[in-house]
JSON list of C-alpha atoms in Angstrom, two decimals:
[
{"chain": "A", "resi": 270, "resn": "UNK", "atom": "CA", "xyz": [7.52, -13.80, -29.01]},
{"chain": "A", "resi": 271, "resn": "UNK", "atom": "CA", "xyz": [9.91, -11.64, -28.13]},
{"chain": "A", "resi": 272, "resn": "UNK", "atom": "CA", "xyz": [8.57, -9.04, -26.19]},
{"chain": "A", "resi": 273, "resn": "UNK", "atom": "CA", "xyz": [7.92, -8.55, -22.33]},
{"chain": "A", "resi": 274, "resn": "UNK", "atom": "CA", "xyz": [4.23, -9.75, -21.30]},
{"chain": "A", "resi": 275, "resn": "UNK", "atom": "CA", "xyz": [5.10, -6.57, -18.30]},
{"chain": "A", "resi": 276, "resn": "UNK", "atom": "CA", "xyz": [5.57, -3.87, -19.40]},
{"chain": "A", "resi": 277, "resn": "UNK", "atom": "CA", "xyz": [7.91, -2.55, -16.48]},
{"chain": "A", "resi": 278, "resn": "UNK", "atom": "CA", "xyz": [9.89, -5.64, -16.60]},
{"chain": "A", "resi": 279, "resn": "UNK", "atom": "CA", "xyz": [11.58, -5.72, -20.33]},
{"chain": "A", "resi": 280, "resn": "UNK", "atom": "CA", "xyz": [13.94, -8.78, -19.68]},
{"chain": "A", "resi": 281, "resn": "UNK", "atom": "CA", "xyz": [10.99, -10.90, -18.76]},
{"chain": "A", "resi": 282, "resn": "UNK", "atom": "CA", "xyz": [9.79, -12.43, -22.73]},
{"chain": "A", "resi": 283, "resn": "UNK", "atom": "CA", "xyz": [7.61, -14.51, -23.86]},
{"chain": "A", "resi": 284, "resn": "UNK", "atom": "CA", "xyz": [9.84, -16.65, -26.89]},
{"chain": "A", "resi": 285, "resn": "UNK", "atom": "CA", "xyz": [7.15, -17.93, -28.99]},
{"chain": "A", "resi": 286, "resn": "UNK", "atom": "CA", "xyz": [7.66, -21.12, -30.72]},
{"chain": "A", "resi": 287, "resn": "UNK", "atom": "CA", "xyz": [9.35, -21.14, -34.06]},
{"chain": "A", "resi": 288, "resn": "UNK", "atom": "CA", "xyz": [9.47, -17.25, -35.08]},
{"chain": "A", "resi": 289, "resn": "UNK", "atom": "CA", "xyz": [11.20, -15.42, -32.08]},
{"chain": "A", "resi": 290, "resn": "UNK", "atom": "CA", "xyz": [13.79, -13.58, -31.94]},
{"chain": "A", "resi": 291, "resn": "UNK", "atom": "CA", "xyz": [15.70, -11.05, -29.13]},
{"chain": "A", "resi": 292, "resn": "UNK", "atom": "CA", "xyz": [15.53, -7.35, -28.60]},
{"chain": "A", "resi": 293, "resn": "UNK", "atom": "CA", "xyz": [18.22, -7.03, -31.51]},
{"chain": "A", "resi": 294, "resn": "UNK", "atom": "CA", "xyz": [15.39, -8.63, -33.61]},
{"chain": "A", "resi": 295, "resn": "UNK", "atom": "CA", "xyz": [17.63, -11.41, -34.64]},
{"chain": "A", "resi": 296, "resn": "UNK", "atom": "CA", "xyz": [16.32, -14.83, -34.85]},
{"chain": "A", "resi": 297, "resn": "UNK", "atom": "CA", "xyz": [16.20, -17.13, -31.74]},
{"chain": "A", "resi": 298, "resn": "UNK", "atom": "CA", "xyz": [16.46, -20.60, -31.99]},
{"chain": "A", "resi": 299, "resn": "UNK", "atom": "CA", "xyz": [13.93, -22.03, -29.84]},
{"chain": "A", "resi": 300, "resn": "UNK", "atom": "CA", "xyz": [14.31, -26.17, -28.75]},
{"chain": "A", "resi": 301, "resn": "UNK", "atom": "CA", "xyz": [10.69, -27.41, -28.51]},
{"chain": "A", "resi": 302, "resn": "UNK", "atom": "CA", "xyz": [9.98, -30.96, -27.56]},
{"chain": "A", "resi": 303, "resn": "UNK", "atom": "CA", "xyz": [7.37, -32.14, -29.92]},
{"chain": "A", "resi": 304, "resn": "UNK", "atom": "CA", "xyz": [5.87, -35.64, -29.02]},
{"chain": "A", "resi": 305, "resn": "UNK", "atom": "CA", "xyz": [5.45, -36.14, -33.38]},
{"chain": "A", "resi": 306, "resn": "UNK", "atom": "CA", "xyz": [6.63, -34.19, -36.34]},
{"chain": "A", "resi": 307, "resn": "UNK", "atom": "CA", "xyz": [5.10, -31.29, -37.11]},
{"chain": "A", "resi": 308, "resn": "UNK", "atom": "CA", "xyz": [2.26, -31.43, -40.02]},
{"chain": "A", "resi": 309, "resn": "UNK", "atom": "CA", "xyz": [-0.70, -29.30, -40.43]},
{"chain": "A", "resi": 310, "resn": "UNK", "atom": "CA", "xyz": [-3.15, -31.96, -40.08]},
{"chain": "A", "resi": 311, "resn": "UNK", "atom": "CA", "xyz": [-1.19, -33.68, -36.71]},
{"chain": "A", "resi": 312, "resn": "UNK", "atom": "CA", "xyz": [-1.12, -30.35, -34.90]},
{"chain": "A", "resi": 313, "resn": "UNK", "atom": "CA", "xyz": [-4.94, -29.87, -35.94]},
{"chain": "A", "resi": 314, "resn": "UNK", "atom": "CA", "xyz": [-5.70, -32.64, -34.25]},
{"chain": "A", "resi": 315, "resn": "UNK", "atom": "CA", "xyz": [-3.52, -32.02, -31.51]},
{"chain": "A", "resi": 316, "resn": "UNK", "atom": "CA", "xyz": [-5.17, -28.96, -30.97]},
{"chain": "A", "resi": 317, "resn": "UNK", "atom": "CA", "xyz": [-8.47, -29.89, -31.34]},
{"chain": "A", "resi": 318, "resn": "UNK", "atom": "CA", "xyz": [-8.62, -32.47, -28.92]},
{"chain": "A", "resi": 319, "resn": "UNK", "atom": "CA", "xyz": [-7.62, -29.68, -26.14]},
{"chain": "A", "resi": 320, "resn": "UNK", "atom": "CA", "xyz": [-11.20, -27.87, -27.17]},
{"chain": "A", "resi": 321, "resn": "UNK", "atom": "CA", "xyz": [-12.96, -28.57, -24.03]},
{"chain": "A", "resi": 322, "resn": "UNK", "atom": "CA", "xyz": [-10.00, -26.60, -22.14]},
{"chain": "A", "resi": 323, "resn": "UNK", "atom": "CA", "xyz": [-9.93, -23.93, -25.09]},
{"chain": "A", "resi": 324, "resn": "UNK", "atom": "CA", "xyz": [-13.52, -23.21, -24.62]},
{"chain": "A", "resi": 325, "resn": "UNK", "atom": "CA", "xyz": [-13.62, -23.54, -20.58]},
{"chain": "A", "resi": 326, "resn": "UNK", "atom": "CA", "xyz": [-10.90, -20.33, -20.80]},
{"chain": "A", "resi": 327, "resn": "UNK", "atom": "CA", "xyz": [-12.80, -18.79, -23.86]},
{"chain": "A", "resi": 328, "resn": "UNK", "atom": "CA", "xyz": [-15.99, -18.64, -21.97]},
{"chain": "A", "resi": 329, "resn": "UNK", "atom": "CA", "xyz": [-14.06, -17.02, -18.82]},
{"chain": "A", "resi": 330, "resn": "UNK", "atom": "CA", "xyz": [-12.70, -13.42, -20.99]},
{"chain": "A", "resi": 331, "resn": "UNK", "atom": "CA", "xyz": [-15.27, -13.81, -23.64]},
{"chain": "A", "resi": 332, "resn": "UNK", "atom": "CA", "xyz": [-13.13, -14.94, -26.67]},
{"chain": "A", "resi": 333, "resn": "UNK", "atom": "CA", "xyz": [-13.17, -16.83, -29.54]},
{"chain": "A", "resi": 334, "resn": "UNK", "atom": "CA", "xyz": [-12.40, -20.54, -28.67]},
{"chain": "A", "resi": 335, "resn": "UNK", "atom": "CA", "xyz": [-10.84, -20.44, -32.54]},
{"chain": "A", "resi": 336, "resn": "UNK", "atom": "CA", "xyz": [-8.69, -17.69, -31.65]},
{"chain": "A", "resi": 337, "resn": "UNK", "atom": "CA", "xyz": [-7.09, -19.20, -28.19]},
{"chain": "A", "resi": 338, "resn": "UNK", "atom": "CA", "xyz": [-6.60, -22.56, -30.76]},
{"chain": "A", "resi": 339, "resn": "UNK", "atom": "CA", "xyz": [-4.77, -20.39, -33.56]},
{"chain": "A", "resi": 340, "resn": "UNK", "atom": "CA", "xyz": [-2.55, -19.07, -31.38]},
{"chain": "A", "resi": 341, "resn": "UNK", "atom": "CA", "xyz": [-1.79, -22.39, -29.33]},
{"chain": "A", "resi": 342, "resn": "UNK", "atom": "CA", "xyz": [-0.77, -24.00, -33.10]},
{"chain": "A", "resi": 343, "resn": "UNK", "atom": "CA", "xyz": [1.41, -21.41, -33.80]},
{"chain": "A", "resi": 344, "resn": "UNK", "atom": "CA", "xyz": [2.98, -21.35, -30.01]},
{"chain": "A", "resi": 345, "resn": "UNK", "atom": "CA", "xyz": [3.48, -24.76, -29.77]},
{"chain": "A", "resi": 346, "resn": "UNK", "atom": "CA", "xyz": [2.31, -26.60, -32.32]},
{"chain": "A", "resi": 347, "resn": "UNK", "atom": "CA", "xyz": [-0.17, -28.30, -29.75]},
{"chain": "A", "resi": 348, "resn": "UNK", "atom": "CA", "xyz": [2.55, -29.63, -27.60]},
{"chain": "A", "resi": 349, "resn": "UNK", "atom": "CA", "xyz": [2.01, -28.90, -23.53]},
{"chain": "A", "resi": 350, "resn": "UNK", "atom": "CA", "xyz": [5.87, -29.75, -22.90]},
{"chain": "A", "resi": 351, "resn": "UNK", "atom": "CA", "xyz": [7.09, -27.36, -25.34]},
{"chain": "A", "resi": 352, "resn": "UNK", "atom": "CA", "xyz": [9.85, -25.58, -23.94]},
{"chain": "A", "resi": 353, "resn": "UNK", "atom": "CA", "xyz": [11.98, -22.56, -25.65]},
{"chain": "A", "resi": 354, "resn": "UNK", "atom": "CA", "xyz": [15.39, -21.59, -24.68]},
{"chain": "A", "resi": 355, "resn": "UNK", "atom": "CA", "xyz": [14.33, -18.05, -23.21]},
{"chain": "A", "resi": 356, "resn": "UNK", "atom": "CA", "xyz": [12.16, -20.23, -20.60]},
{"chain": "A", "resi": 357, "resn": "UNK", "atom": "CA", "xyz": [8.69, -20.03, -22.55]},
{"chain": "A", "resi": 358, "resn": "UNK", "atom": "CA", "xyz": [6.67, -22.92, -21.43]},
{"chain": "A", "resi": 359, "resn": "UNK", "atom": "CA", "xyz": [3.58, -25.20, -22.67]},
{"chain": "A", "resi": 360, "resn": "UNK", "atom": "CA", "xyz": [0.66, -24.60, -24.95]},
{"chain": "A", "resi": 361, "resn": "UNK", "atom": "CA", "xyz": [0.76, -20.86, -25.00]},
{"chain": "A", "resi": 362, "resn": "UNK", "atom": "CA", "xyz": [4.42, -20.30, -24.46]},
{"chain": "A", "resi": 363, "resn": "UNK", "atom": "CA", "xyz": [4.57, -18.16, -21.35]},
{"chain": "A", "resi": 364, "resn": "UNK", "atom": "CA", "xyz": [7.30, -17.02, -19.29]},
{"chain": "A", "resi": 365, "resn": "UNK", "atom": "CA", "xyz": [7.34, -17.08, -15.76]},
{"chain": "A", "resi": 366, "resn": "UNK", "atom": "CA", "xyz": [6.71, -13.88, -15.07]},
{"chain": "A", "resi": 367, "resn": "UNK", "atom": "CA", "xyz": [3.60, -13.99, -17.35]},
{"chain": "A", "resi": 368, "resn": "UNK", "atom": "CA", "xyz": [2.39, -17.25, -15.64]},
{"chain": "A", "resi": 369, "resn": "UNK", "atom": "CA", "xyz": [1.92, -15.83, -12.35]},
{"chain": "A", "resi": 370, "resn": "UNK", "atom": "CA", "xyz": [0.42, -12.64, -12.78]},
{"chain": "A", "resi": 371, "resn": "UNK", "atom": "CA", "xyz": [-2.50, -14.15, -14.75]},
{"chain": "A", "resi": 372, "resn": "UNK", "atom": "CA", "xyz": [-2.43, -17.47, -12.57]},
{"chain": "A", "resi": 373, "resn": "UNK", "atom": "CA", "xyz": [-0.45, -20.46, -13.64]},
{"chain": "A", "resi": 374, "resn": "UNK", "atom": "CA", "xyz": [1.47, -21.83, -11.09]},
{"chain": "A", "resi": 375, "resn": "UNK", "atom": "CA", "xyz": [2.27, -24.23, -13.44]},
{"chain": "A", "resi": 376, "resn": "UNK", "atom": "CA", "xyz": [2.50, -23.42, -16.78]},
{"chain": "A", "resi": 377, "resn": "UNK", "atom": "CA", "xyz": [2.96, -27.15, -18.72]},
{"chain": "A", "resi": 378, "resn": "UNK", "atom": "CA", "xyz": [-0.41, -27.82, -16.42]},
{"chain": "A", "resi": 379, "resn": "UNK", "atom": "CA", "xyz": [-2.86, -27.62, -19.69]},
{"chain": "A", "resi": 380, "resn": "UNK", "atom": "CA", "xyz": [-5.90, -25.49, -18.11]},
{"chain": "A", "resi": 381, "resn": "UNK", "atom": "CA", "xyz": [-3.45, -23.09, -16.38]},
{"chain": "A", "resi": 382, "resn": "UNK", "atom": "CA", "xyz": [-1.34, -22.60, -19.08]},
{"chain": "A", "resi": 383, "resn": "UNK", "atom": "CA", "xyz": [-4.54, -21.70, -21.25]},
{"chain": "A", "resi": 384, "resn": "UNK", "atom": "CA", "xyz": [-6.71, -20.12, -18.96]},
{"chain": "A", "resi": 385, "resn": "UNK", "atom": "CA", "xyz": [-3.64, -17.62, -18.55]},
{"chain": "A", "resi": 386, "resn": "UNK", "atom": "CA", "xyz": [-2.80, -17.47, -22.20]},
{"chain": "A", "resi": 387, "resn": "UNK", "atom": "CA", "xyz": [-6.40, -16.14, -22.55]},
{"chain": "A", "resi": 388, "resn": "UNK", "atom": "CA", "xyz": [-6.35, -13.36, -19.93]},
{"chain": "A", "resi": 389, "resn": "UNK", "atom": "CA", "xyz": [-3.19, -11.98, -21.12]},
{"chain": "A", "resi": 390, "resn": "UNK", "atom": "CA", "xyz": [-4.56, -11.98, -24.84]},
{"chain": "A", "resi": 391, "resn": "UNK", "atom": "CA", "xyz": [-7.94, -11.03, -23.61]},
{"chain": "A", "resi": 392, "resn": "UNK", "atom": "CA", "xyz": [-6.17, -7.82, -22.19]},
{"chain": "A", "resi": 393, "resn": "UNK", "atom": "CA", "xyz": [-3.86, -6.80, -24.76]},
{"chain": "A", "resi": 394, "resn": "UNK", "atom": "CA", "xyz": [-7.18, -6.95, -27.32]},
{"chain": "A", "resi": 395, "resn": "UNK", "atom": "CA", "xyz": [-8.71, -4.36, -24.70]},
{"chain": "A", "resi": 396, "resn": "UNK", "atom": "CA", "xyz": [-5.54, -2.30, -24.97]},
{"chain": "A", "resi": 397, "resn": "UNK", "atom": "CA", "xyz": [-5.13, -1.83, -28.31]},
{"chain": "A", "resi": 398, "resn": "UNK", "atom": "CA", "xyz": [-8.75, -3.05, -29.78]},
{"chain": "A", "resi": 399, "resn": "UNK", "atom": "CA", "xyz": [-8.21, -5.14, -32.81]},
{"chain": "A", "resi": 400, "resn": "UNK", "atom": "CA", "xyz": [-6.69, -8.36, -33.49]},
{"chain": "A", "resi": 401, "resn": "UNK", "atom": "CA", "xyz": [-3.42, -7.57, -35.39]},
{"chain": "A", "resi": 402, "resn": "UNK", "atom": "CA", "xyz": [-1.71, -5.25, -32.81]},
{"chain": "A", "resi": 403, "resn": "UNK", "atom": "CA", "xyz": [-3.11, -7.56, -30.03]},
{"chain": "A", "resi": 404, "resn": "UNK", "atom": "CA", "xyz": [-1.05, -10.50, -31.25]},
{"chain": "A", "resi": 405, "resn": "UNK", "atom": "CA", "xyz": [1.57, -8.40, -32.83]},
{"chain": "A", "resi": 406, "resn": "UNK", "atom": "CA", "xyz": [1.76, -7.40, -28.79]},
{"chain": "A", "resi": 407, "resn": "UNK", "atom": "CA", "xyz": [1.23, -11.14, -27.95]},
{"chain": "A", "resi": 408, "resn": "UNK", "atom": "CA", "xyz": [4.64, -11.62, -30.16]},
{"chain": "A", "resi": 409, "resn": "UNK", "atom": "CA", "xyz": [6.55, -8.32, -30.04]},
{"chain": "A", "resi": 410, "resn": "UNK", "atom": "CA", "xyz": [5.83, -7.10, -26.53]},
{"chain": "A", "resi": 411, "resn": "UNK", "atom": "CA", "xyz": [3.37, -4.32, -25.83]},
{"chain": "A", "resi": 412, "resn": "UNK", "atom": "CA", "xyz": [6.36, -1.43, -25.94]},
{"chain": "A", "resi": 413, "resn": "UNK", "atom": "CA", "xyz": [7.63, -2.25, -29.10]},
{"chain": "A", "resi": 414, "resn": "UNK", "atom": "CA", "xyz": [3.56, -1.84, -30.10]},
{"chain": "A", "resi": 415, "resn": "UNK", "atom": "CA", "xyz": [3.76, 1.19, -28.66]},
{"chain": "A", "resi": 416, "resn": "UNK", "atom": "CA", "xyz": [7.27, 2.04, -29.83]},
{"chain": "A", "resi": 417, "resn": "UNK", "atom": "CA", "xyz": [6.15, 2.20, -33.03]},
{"chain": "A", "resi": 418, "resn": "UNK", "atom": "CA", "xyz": [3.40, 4.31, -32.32]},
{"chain": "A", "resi": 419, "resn": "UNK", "atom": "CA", "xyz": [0.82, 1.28, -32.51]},
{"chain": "A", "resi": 420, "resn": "UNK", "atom": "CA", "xyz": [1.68, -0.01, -35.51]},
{"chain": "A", "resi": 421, "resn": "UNK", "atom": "CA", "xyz": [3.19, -3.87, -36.05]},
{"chain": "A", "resi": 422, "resn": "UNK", "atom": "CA", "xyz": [6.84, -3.87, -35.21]},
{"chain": "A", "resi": 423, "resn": "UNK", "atom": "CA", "xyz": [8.87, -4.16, -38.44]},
{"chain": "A", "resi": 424, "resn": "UNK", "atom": "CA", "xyz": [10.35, -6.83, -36.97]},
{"chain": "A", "resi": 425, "resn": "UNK", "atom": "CA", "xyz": [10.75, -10.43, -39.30]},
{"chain": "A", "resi": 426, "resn": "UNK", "atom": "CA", "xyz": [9.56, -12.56, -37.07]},
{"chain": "A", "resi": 427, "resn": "UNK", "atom": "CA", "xyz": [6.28, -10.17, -35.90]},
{"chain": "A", "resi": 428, "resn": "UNK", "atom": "CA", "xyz": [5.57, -9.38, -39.87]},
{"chain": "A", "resi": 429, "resn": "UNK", "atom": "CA", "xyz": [5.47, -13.48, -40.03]},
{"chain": "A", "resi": 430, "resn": "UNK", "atom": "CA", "xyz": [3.78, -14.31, -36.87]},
{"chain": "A", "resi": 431, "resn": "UNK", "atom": "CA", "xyz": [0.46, -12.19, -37.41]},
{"chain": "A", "resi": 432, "resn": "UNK", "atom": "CA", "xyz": [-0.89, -13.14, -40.53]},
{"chain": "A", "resi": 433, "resn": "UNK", "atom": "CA", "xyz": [0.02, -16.62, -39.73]},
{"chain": "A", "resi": 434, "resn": "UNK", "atom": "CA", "xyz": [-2.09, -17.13, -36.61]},
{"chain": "A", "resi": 435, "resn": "UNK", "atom": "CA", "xyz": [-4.90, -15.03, -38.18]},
{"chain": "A", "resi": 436, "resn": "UNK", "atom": "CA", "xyz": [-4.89, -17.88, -41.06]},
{"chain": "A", "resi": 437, "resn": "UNK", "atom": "CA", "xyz": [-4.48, -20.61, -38.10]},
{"chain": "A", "resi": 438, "resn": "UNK", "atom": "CA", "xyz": [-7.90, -18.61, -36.58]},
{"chain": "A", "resi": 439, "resn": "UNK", "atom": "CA", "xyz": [-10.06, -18.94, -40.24]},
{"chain": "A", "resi": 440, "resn": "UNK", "atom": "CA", "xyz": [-8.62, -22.76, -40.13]},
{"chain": "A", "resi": 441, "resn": "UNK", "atom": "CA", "xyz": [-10.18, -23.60, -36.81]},
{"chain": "A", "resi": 442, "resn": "UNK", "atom": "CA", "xyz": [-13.10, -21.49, -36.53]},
{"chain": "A", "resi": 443, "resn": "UNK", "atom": "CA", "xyz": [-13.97, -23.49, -39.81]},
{"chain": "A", "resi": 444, "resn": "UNK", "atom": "CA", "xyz": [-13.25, -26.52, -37.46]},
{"chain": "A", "resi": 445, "resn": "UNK", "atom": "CA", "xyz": [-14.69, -25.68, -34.55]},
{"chain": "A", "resi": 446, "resn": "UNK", "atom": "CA", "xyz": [-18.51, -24.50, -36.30]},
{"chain": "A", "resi": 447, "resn": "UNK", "atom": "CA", "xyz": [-18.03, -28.25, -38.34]},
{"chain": "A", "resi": 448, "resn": "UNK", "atom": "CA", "xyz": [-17.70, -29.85, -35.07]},
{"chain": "A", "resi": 449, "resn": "UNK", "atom": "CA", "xyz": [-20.35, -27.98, -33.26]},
{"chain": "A", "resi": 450, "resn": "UNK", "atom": "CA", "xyz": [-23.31, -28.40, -36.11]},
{"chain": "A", "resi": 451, "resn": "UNK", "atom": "CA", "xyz": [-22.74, -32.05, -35.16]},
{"chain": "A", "resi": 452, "resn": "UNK", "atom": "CA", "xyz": [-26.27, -34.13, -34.26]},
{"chain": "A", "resi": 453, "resn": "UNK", "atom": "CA", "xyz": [-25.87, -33.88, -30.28]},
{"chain": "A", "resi": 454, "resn": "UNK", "atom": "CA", "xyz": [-23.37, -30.71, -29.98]},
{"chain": "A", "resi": 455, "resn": "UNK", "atom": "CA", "xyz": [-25.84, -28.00, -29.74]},
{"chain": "A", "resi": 456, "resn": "UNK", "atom": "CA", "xyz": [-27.16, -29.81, -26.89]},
{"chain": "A", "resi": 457, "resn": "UNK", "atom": "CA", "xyz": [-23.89, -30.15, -25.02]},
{"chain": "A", "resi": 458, "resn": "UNK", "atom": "CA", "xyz": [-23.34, -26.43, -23.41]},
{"chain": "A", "resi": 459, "resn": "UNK", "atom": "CA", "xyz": [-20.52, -25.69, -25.36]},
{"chain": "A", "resi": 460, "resn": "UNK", "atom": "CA", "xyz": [-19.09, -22.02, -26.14]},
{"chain": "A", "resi": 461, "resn": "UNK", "atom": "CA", "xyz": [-21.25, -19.55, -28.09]},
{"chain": "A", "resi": 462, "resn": "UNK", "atom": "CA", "xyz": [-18.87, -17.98, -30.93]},
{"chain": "A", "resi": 463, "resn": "UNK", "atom": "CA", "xyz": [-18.22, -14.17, -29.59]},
{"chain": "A", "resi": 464, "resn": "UNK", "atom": "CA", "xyz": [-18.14, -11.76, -32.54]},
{"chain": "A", "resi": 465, "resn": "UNK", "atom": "CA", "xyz": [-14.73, -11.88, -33.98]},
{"chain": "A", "resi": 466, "resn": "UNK", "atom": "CA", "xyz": [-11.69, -9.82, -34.07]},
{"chain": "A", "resi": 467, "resn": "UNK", "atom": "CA", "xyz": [-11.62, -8.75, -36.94]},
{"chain": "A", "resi": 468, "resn": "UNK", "atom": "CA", "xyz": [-10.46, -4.52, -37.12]},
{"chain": "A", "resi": 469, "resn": "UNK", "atom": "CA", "xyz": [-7.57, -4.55, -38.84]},
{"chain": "A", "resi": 470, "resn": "UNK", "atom": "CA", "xyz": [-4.36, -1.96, -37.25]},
{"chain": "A", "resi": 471, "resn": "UNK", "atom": "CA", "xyz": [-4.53, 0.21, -40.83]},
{"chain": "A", "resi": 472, "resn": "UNK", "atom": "CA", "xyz": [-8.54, 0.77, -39.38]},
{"chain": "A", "resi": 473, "resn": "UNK", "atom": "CA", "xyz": [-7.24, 1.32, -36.14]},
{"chain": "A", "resi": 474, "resn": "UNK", "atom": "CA", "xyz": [-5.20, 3.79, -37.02]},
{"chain": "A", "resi": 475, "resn": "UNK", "atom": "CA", "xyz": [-7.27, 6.02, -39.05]},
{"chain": "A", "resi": 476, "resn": "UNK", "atom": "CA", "xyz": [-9.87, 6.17, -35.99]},
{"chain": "A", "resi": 477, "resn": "UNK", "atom": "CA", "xyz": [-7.43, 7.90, -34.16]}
]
């Protein structure tokens, strides 16, 4: 990511793991400290096995449990340790400044780490009410959103970023309902599935 997660503080980023870059929207190189290669079906499984935290957070703002995993594979790849150079930390990369004003005192602790993740996503899909300028806000920063007048940044990295956690949200929300149609599941007290983000910024943008 490489915009600020406050908005009055615009050196305070949130570097998100392997498609960041700096306020001169060149590419940052970001050292994460994977436990195992990356693969799509590893980091699956890394991910899914952090669903009980995923849905504990989703259930507290009212969000997709698929959506929190999406954007935990693309952050981190699954990884709690990650770790990028701008001082992102754990599961949902955040920085510092991020991880105190929405409550984790430790950010490589798992449930903080996500349970913060999910209020500051929770609030930037209030602010600009659909999915692709929430995370494009999640990457970019909310004043580069706004900078270009609430449309995705034409940033590289942002253009990239977007449609690839959206794809990582289809991949586990197919996951997730395959897990909970399970004999026994229903029964457990898991997370109902909130209706989707789905408004797109081009529908966004005609509203107005």
């Amino acid at each position: 990511m490489i915009g600020g997660a406050v908005e009055d503080q615009p050196d305070e980023r949130i570097v998100r793991a392997g498609i960041a870059s700096d306020d001169a929207h060149e590419s940052v190189s970001l050292v994460l400290q994977f436990e195992t290669p990356r693969s799509a079906t590893g980091v699956k499984d890394k991910v899914m096995v952090l669903l009980p935290l995923v849905e504990e957070a989703a259930r507290a703002v009212d969000l997709d449990s698929a959506l929190l995993m999406a954007v935990i594979d693309v952050e981190s790849a699954g990884d709690a340790r990650a770790l990028s150079v701008q001082g992102a930390a754990g599961l949902m990369q955040l920085m510092p400044a991020t991880g105190r004003l929405y409550g984790a005192s430790d950010r490589f602790d798992a449930r903080q780490n996500i349970a913060a993740g999910a209020r500051f996503l929770r609030r930037l899909l209030a602010r600009f009410g659909n999915l692709e300028l929430a995370l494009a806000a999640y990457n970019a920063g909310e004043e580069a959103v706004r900078r270009f007048n609430g449309s995705i940044p034409p940033y590289r990295e942002t253009q990239q970023y977007v449609p690839r956690v959206i794809e990582q949200y289809e991949r586990y929300r197919q996951a997730v309902l395959a897990l909970r149609t399970q004999p026994g599941r229903a029964a457990s007290g898991t997370q109902r599935s909130p209706t989707p983000f789905v408004e797109t910024a081009d529908a966004s943008a005609r509203r107005r």
